[in-house]
Tab-separated table of C-alpha atoms in Angstrom:
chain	number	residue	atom	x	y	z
C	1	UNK	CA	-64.179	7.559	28.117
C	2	UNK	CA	-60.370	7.228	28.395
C	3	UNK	CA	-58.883	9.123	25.788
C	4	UNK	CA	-60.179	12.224	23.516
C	5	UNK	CA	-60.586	12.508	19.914
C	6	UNK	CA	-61.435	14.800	16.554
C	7	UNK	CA	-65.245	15.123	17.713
C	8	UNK	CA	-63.345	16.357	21.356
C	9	UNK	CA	-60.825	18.833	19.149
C	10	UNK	CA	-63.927	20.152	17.279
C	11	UNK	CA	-65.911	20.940	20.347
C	12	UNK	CA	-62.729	22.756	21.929
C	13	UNK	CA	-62.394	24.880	18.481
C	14	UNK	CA	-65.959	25.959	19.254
C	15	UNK	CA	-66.125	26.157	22.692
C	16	UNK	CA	-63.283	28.644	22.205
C	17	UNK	CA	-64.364	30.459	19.863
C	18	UNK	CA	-67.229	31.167	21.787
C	19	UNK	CA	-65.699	31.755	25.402
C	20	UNK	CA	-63.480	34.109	23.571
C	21	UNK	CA	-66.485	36.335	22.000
C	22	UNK	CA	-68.295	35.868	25.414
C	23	UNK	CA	-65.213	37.685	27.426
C	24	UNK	CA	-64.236	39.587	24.355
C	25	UNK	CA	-64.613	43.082	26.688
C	26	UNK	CA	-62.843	41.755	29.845
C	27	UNK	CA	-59.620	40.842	27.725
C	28	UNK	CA	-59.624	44.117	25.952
C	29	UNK	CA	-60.249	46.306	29.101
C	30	UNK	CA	-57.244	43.127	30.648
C	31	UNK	CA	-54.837	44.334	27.690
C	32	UNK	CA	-55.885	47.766	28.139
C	33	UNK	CA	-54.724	48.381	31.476
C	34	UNK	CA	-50.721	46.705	30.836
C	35	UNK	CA	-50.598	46.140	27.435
C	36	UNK	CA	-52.369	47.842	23.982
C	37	UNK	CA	-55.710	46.933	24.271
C	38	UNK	CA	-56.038	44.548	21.396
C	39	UNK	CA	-55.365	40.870	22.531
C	40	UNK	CA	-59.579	40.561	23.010
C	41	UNK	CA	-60.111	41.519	19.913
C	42	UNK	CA	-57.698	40.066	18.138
C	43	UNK	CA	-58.312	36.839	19.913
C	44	UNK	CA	-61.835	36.926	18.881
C	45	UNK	CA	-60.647	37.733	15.356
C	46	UNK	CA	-58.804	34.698	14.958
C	47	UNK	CA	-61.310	32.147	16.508
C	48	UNK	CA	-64.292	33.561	14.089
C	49	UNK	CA	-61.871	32.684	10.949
C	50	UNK	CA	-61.276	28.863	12.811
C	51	UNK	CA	-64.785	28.874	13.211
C	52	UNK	CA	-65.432	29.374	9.654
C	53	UNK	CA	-62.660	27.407	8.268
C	54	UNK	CA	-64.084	24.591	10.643
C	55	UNK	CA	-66.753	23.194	7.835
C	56	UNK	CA	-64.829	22.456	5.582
C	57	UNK	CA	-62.804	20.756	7.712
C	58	UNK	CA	-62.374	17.012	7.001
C	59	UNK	CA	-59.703	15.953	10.128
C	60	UNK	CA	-57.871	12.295	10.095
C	61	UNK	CA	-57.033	13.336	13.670
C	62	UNK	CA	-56.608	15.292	16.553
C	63	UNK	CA	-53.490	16.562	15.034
C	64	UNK	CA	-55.104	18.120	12.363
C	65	UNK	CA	-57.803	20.137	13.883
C	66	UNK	CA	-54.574	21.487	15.911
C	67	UNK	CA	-53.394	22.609	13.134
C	68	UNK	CA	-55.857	24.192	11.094
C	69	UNK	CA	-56.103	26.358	14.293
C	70	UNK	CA	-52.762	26.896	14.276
C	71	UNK	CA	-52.019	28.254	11.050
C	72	UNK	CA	-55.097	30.060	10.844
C	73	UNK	CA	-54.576	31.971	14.285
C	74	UNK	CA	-50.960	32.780	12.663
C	75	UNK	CA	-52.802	34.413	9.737
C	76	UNK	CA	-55.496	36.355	11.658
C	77	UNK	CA	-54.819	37.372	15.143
C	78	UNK	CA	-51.737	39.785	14.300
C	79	UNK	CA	-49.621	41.108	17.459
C	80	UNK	CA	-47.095	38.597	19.878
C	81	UNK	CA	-50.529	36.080	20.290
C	82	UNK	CA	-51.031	34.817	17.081
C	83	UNK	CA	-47.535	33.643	16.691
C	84	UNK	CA	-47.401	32.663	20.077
C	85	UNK	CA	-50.839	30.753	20.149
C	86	UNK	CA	-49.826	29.590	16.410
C	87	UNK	CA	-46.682	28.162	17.605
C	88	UNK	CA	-48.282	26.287	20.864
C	89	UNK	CA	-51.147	24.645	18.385
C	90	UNK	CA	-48.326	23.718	15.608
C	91	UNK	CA	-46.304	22.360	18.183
C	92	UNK	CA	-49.114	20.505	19.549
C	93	UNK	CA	-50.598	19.018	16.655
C	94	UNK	CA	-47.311	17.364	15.453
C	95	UNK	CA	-47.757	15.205	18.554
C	96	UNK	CA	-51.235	14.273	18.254
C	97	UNK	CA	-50.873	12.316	15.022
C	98	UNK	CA	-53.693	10.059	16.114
C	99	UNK	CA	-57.537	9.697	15.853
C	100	UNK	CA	-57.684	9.697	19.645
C	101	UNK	CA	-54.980	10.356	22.298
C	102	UNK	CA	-55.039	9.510	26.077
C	103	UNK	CA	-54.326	11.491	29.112
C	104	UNK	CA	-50.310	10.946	28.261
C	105	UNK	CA	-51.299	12.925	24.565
C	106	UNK	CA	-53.000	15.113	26.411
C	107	UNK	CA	-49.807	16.148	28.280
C	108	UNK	CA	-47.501	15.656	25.165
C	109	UNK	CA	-50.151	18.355	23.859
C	110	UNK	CA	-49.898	20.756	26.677
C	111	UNK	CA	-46.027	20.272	27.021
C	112	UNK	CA	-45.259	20.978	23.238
C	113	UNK	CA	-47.401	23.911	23.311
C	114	UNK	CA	-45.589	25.372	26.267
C	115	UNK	CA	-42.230	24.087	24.474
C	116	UNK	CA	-43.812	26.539	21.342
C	117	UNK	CA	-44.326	29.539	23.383
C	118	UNK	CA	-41.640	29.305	25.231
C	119	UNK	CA	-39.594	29.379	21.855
C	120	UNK	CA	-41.431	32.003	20.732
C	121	UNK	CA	-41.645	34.650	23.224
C	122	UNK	CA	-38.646	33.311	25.313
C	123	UNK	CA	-40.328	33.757	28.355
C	124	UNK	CA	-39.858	32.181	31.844
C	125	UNK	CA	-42.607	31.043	34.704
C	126	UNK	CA	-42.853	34.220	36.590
C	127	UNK	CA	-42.512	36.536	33.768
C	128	UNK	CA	-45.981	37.087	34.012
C	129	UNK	CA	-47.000	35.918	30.648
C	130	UNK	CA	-49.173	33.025	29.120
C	131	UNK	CA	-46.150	30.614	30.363
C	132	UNK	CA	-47.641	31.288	33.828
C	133	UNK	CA	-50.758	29.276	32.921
C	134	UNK	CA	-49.265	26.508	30.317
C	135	UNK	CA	-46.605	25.468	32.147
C	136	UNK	CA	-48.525	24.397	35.474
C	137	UNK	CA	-51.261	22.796	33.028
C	138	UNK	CA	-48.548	20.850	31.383
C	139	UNK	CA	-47.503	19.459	34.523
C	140	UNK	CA	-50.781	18.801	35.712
C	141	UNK	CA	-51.742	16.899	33.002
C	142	UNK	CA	-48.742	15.170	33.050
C	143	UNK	CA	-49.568	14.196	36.502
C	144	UNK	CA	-52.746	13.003	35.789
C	145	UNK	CA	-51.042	10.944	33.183
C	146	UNK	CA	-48.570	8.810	35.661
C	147	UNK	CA	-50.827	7.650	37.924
C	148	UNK	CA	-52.832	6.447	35.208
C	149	UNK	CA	-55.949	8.376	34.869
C	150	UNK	CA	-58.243	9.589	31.826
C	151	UNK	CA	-57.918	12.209	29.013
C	152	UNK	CA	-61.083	14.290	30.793
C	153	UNK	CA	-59.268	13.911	33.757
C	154	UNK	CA	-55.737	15.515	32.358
C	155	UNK	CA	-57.593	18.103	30.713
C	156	UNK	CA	-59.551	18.821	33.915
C	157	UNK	CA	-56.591	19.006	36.466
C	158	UNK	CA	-54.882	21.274	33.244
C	159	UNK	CA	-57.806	23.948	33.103
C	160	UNK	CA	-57.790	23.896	36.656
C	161	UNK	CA	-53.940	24.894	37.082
C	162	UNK	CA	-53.864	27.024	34.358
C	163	UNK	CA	-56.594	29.420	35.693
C	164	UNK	CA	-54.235	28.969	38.918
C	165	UNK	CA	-51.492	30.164	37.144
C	166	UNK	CA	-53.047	32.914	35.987
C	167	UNK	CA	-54.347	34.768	38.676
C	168	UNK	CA	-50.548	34.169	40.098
C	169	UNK	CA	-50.106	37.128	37.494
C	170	UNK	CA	-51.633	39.069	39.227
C	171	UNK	CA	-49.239	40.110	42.136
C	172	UNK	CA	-46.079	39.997	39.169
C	173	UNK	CA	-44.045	43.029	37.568
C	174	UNK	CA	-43.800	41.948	34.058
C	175	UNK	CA	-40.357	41.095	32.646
C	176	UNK	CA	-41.811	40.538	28.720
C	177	UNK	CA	-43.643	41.989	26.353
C	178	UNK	CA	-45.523	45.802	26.617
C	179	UNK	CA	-46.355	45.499	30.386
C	180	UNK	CA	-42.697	45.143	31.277
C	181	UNK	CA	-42.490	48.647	30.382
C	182	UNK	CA	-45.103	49.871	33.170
C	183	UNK	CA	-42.891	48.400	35.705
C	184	UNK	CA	-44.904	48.553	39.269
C	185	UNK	CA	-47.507	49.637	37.373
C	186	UNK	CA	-48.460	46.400	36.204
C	187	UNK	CA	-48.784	44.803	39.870
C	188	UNK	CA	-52.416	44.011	40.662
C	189	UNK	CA	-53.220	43.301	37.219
C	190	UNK	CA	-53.746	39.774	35.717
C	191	UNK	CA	-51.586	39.097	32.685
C	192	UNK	CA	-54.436	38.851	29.765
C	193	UNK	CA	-52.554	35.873	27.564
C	194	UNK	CA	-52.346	34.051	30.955
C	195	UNK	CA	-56.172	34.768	30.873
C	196	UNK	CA	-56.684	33.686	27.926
C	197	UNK	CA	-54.653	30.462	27.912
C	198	UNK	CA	-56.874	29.808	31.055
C	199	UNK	CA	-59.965	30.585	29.169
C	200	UNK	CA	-58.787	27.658	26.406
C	201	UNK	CA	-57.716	25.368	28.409
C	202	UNK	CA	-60.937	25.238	30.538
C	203	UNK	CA	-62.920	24.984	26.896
C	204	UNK	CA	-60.632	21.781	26.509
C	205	UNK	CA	-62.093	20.165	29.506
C	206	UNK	CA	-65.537	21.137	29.312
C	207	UNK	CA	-65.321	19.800	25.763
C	208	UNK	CA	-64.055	16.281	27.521
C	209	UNK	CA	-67.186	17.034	29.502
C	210	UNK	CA	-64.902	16.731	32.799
G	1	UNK	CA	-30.029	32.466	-8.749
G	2	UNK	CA	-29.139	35.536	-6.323
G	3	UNK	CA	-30.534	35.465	-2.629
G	4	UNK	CA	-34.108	37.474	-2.304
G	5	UNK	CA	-34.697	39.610	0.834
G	6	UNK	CA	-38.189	40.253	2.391
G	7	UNK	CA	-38.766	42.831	4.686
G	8	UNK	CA	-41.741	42.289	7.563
G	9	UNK	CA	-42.708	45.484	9.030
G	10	UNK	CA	-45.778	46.121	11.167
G	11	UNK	CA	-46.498	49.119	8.384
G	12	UNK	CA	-47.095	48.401	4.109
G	13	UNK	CA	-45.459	51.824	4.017
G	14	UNK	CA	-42.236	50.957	5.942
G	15	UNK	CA	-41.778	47.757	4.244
G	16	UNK	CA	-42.391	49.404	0.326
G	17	UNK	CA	-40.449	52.533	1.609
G	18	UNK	CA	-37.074	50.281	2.799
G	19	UNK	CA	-37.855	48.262	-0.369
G	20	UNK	CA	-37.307	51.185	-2.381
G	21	UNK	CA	-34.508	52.863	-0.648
G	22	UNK	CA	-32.379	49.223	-0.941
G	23	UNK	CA	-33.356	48.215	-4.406
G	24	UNK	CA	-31.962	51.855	-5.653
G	25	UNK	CA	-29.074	50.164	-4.932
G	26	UNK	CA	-29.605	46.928	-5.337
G	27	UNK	CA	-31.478	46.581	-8.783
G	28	UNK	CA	-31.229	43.187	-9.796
G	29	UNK	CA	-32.305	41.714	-6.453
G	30	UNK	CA	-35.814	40.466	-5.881
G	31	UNK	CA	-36.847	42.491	-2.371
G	32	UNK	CA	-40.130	41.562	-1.262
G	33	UNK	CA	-42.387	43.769	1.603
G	34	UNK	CA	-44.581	41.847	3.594
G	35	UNK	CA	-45.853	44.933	5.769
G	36	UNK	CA	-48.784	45.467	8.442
G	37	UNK	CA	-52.202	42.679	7.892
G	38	UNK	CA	-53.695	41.436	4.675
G	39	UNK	CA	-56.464	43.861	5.339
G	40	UNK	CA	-54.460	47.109	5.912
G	41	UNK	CA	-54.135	47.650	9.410
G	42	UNK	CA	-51.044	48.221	11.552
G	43	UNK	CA	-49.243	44.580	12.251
G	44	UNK	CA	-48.021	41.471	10.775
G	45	UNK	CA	-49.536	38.766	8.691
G	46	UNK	CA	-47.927	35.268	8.344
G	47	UNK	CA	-49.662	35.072	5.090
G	48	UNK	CA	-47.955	37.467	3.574
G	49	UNK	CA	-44.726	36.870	5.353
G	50	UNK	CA	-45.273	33.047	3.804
G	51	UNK	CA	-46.551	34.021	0.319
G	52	UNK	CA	-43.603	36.437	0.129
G	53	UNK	CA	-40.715	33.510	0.973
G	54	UNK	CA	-42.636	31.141	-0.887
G	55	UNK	CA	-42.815	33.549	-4.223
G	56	UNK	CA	-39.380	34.571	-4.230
G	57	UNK	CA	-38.442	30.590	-3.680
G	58	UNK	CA	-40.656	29.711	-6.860
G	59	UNK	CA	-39.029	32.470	-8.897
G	60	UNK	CA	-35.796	31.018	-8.644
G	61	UNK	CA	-34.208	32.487	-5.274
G	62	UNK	CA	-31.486	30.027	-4.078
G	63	UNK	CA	-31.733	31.082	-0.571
G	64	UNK	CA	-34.530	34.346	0.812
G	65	UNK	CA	-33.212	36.150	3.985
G	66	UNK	CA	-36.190	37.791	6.134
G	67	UNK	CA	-35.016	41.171	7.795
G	68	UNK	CA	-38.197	42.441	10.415
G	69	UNK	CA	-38.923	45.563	12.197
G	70	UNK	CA	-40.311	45.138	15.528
G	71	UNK	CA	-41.156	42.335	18.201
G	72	UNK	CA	-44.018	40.867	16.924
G	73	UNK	CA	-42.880	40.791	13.527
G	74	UNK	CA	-39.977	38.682	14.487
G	75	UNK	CA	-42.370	36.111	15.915
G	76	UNK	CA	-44.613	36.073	12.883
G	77	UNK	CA	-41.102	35.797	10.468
G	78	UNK	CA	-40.324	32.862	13.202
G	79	UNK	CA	-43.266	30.952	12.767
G	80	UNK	CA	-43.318	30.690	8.659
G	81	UNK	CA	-39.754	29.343	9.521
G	82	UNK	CA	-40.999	26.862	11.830
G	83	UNK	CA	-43.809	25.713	9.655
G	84	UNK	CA	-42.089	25.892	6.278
G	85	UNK	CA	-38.505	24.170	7.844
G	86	UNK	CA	-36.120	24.989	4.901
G	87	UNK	CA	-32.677	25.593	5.339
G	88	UNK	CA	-32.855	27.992	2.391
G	89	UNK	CA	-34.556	30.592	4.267
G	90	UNK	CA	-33.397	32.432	7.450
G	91	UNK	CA	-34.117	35.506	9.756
G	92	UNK	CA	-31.874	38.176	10.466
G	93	UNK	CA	-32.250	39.774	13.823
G	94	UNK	CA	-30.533	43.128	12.871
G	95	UNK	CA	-31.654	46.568	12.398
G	96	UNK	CA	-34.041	46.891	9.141
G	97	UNK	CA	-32.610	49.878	7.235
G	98	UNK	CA	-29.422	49.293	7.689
G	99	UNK	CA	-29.647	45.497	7.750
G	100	UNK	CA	-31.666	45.822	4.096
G	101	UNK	CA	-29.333	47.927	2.700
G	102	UNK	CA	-25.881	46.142	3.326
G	103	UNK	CA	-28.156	42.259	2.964
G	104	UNK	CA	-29.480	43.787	-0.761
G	105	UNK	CA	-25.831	45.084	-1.885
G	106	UNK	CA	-24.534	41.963	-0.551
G	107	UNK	CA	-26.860	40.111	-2.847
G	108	UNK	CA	-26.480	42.138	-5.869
G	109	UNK	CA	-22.926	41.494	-5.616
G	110	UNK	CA	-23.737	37.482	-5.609
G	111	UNK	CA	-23.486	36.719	-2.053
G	112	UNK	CA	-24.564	33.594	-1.014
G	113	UNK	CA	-26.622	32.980	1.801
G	114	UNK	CA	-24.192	33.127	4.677
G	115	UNK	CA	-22.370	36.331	2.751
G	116	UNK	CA	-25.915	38.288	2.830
G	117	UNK	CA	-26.145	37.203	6.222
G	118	UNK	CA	-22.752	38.265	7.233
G	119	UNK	CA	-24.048	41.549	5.658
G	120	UNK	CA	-27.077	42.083	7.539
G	121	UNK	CA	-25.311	41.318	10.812
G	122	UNK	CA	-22.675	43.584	10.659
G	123	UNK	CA	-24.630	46.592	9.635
G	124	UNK	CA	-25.406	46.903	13.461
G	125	UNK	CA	-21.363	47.469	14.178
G	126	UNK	CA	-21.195	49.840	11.212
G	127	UNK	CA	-23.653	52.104	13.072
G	128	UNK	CA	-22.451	51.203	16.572
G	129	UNK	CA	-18.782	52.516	15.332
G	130	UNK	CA	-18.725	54.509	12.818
G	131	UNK	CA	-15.770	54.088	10.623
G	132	UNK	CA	-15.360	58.311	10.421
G	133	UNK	CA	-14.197	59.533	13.675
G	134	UNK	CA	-14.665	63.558	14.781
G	135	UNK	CA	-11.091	63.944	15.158
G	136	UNK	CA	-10.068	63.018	11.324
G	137	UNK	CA	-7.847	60.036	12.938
G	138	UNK	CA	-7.815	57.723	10.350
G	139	UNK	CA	-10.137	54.752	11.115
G	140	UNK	CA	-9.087	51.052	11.596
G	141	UNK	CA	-9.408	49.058	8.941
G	142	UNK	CA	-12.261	45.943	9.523
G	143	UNK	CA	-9.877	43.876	6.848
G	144	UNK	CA	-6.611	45.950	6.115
G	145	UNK	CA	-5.489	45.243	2.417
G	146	UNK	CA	-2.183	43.898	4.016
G	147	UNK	CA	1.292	43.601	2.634
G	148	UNK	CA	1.786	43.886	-1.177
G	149	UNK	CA	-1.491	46.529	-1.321
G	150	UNK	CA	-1.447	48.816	-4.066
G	151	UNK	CA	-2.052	52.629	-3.496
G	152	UNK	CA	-4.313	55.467	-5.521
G	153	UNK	CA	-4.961	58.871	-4.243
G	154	UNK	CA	-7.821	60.229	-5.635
G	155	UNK	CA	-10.414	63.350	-5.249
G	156	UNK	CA	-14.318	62.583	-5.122
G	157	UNK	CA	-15.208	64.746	-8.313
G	158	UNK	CA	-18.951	64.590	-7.826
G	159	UNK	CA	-20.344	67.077	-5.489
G	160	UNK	CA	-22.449	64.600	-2.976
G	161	UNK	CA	-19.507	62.619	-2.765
G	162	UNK	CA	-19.733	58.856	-1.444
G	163	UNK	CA	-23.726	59.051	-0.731
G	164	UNK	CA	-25.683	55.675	-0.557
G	165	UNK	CA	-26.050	55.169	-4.133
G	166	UNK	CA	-22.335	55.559	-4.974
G	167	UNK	CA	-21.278	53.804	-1.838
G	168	UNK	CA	-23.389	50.784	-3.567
G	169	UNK	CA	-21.487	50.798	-6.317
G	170	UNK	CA	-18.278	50.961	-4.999
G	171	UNK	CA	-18.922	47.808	-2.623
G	172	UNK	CA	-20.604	46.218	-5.670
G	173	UNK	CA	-17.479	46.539	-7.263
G	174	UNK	CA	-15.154	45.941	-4.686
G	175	UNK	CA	-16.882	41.896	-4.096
G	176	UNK	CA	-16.909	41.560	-8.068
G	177	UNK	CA	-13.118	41.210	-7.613
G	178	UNK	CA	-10.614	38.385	-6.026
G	179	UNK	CA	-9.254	40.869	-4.286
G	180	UNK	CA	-9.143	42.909	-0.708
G	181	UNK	CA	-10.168	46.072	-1.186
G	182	UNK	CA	-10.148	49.237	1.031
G	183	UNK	CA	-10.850	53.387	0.870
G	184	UNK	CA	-9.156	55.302	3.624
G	185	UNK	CA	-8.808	51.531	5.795
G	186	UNK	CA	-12.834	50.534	5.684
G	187	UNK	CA	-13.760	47.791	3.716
G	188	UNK	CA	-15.002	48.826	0.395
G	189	UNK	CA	-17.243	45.675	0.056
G	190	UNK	CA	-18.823	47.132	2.642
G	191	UNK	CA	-21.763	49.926	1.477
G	192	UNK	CA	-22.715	50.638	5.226
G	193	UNK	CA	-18.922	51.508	5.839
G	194	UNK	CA	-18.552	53.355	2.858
G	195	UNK	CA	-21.233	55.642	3.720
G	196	UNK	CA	-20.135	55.866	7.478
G	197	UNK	CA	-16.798	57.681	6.562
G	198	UNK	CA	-18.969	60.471	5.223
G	199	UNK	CA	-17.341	61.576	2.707
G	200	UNK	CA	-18.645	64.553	0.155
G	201	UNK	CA	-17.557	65.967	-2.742
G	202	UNK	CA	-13.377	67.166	-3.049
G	203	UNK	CA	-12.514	64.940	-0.134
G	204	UNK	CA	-9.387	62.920	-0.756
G	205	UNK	CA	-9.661	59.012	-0.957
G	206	UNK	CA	-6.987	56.647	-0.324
G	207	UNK	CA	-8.216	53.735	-2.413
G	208	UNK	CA	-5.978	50.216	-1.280
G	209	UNK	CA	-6.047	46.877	-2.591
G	210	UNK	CA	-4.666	44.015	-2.380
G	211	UNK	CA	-5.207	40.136	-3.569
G	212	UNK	CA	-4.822	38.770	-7.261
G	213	UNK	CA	-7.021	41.044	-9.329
G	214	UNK	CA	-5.891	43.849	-6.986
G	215	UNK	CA	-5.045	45.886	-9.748
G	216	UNK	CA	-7.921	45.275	-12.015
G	217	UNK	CA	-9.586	46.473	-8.985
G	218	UNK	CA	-8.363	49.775	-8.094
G	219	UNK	CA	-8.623	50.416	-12.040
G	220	UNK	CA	-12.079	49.939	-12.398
G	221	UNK	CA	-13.275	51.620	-8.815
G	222	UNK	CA	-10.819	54.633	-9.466
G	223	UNK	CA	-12.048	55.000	-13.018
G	224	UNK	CA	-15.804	55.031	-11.241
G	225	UNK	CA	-14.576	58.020	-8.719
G	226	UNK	CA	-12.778	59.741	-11.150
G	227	UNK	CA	-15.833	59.545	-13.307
G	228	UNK	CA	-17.984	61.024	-10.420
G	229	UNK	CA	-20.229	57.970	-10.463
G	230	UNK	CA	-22.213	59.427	-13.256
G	231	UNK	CA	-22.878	62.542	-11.080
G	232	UNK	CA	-22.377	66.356	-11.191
C-alpha cells in the first residue's frame, strides 16, 4: 500500500475517538496541572459526536471525512481546542480532495493543519503548545515524502515526531494560552494539546497499519 | 438593510445582558447573542456563533459584525469566518461593552460595514482617554468642527444629564446629518465620547457644527437638549 484512503480516514476517526476515551483521565489530570482541567474531557466530548455522526457518513474522499471532523469538533469540544483542532482538520481536508492521497498528501495534510493552528492560536515552536508536536510531524512526513516513500510510512515517521515534540514540552515555560500564566510553574509538565496531537497522530499511523 | 451585530461570550447571560444594554440604544438594529454552549454550560459554540451570522444574513443584514469576549471565543468567531468566507461578515477584536455599544449606535445611525467597524475600534481609545479630563481643561477635539462652525450654548435640563441613552441619541443624530458635529470639542457621532465627558444635569454644553446641514443640525440636537431628551 502506497497511499491512504476514506476506509484509512474512517479508521483514524475511530481510532481517535477511542485513544481519546482510553487517556480521557491522563489529559484531564495533564490540563489540570497548567491549564483548566477540561481539554480531556472536552476532547472526548467531541470525538463521541464524530463517532456518531460517522454512520451516516457517506465520504467521496479523504477530504471529507476531514471535514465532518472538523466542523463537528468546532461545534462540540468548546475552549481554544475545538477551534484549534477544527481549524487544523478544515485546513486539512481542503487539500485532500481525493479518494486516496500519497505520502506527499499526507504531508500537505499535516502542513495545512499546522498552517490552521498556527492561524488560530498564533503560536510559535517552543511556545509549548500543540505546534510543538504538528510542526515536527509536518516535516517528517514531508521527509518521508522526498525521498519517495509510502503514505504508512509518512504517517509513521509523523506520529513518531510528534510524540517527540511533545515530551519537548515538557522542560518549556509556556508563552500561550492558560499555562503562560503559571510561569516556572509550568516547567516539568507536558503541554496536554501537544499530548493530544501526539495521541492523533499516532491513531493516523496505526490506522495505515505502519 | 442596516449591519447586524452578534455578540459571542463564553456566558448566555453576558451575551443577552450586552444585547440589552446596546439595543436600548440601538432599537432598530438586529443584535444577536451567541453566548456559552448549545447545552448551557460556560464556553463557546460555533453553532450558535454560525446560526447567529447566518440568521441575521437571511433576514436581510447587508453586512453582520461579530464583537467576542474572551480568548477562546475569538477563535470560535474565527473559525465560522474561515468556514463561511464572506466578505460581508467580520470580527472586531475590541472590548465587548464598549465595542457593542458604539458598533450598535453606529448601525442604527446607517453605518455601513467599515463605519460600524470604525465604531467598534475606537471605543478602546474612548476608554483609554477619556475625553473629560479632572482638571476641567477642555478636551481635544477627535474631529474639530473647523472654520465656519456654528456655536449654541446650552444647559442639560434633564437631571441625569448626557447618560448612555441620551448620549445615543445625540450621536444618532449627529451621523443623520451632512455635517461635523461637536459638544464641548468630542465628536457627537460618537456615543462612547459623549458619555466619557460625563456630563449631568445643569452642566453647560457648547454644541459646534459645521458642514452643509450644519445648521439643521445644531437645531434639531439643541431642540433634543433643551427638551431634556424626554427626561425629568
Amino acid at each position: 500500500m502506497t497511499g491512504v484512503g476514506i476506509d484509512w480516514a474512517l479508521d483514524w476517526v475511530r481510532r481517535s475517538a477511542a485513544v481519546v476515551a482510553e487517556r480521557r483521565e491522563d489529559l484531564i489530570d495533564l490540563d489540570r496541572l497548567i491549564g483548566d482541567g477540561d481539554h480531556g474531557e472536552n476532547l472526548h466530548r467531541g470525538y463521541s459526536a464524530v463517532l456518531g455522526k460517522l454512520d451516516a457518513a457517506e465520504p467521496a474522499t479523504v477530504g471529507d471525512v476531514l471535514k465532518l471532523v472538523a466542523t463537528t469538533l468546532m461545534s462540540t469540544v468548546g475552549g481554544a481546542a475545538g477551534p484549534l483542532y477544527g481549524t487544523a482538520f478544515l485546513r486539512g481536508a481542503k487539500v485532500a480532495d481525493a479518494a486516496e492521497i500519497d505520502a506527499a498528501g499526507v504531508a500537505a495534510v499535516l502542513a495545512a493543519g499546522l498552517e490552521g493552528v498556527v492561524a488560530r492560536g498564533k503560536a510559535e515552536v517552543g511556545d509549548k503548545t500543540m505546534v510543538d508536536a504538528w510542526s515536527p510531524a509536518a516535516a517528517a512526513a514531508q521527509q518521508v515524502a522526498d525521498r519517495g516513500g509510502s503514505a504508512p510510512e509518512a504517517l509513521r515517521a509523523a506520529a513518531d515526531a510528534a510524540r517527540a515534540g511533545a515530551e519537548s514540552t515538557d522542560p518549556l515555560v509556556a508563552r500561550k494560552g492558560r499555562a503562560s500564566y503559571l510561569g516556572e510553574r509550568a516547567i516539568g509538565h507536558r503541554d496536554p494539546g501537544a499530548e493530544s496531537s501526539a495521541l492523533l497522530l499516532e491513531a493516523a499511523a496505526a490506522a495505515a497499519g505502519s | 438593510m442596516a449591519i447586524a451585530l452578534v455578540l459571542v461570550s463564553h456566558s448566555a447571560q453576558l451575551a443577552a445582558g450586552v444585547v440589552e444594554v446596546a439595543g436600548q440604544m440601538a432599537p432598530d438594529v438586529s443584535i444577536t447573542p451567541a453566548g456559552g454552549t448549545e447545552d448551557g454550560r460556560v464556553g463557546t459554540s460555533y453553532d450558535l456563533v454560525e446560526q447567529a451570522v447566518s440568521g441575521a444574513l437571511a433576514d436581510g443584514a447587508e453586512g453582520v459584525v461579530i464583537l467576542t469576549d474572551l480568548g477562546s471565543a475569538t477563535l470560535t468567531a474565527e473559525s465560522v469566518l474561515e468556514v463561511l468566507d464572506d466578505d460581508r461578515v467580520r470580527l472586531v477584536e475590541a472590548p465587548f461593552v464598549e465595542a457593542a455599544v458604539a458598533s450598535a449606535v453606529s448601525a442604527q445611525g446607517g453605518g455601513d460595514l467599515d463605519a460600524v467597524i470604525r465604531a467598534a475600534r475606537t471605543a478602546v481609545a474612548s476608554f483609554a482617554a477619556p475625553a473629560g479630563d479632572d482638571d476641567g481643561a477642555p478636551p481635544a477635539a477627535a474631529d474639530p468642527a473647523g472654520a465656519g462652525a456654528r456655536s449654541r450654548t446650552l444647559v442639560l435640563a434633564n437631571s441625569l444629564g448626557l447618560h448612555a441613552r441620551p448620549a445615543a441619541v445625540v450621536a444618532r443624530k449627529a451621523s443623520e446629518f451632512d455635517a461635523d458635529v461637536t459638544i464641548n470639542g468630542v465628536d457627537a457621532a460618537s456615543v462612547l465620547a459623549l458619555m466619557a465627558l460625563g456630563l449631568v444635569g445643569g452642566a453647560e454644553v457648547e454644541l459646534s457644527a459645521s458642514g452643509p446641514q450644519a445648521d439643521a443640525a445644531l437645531e434639531a440636537i439643541a431642540a433634543d437638549i433643551e427638551a431634556g431628551f424626554g427626561e425629568d
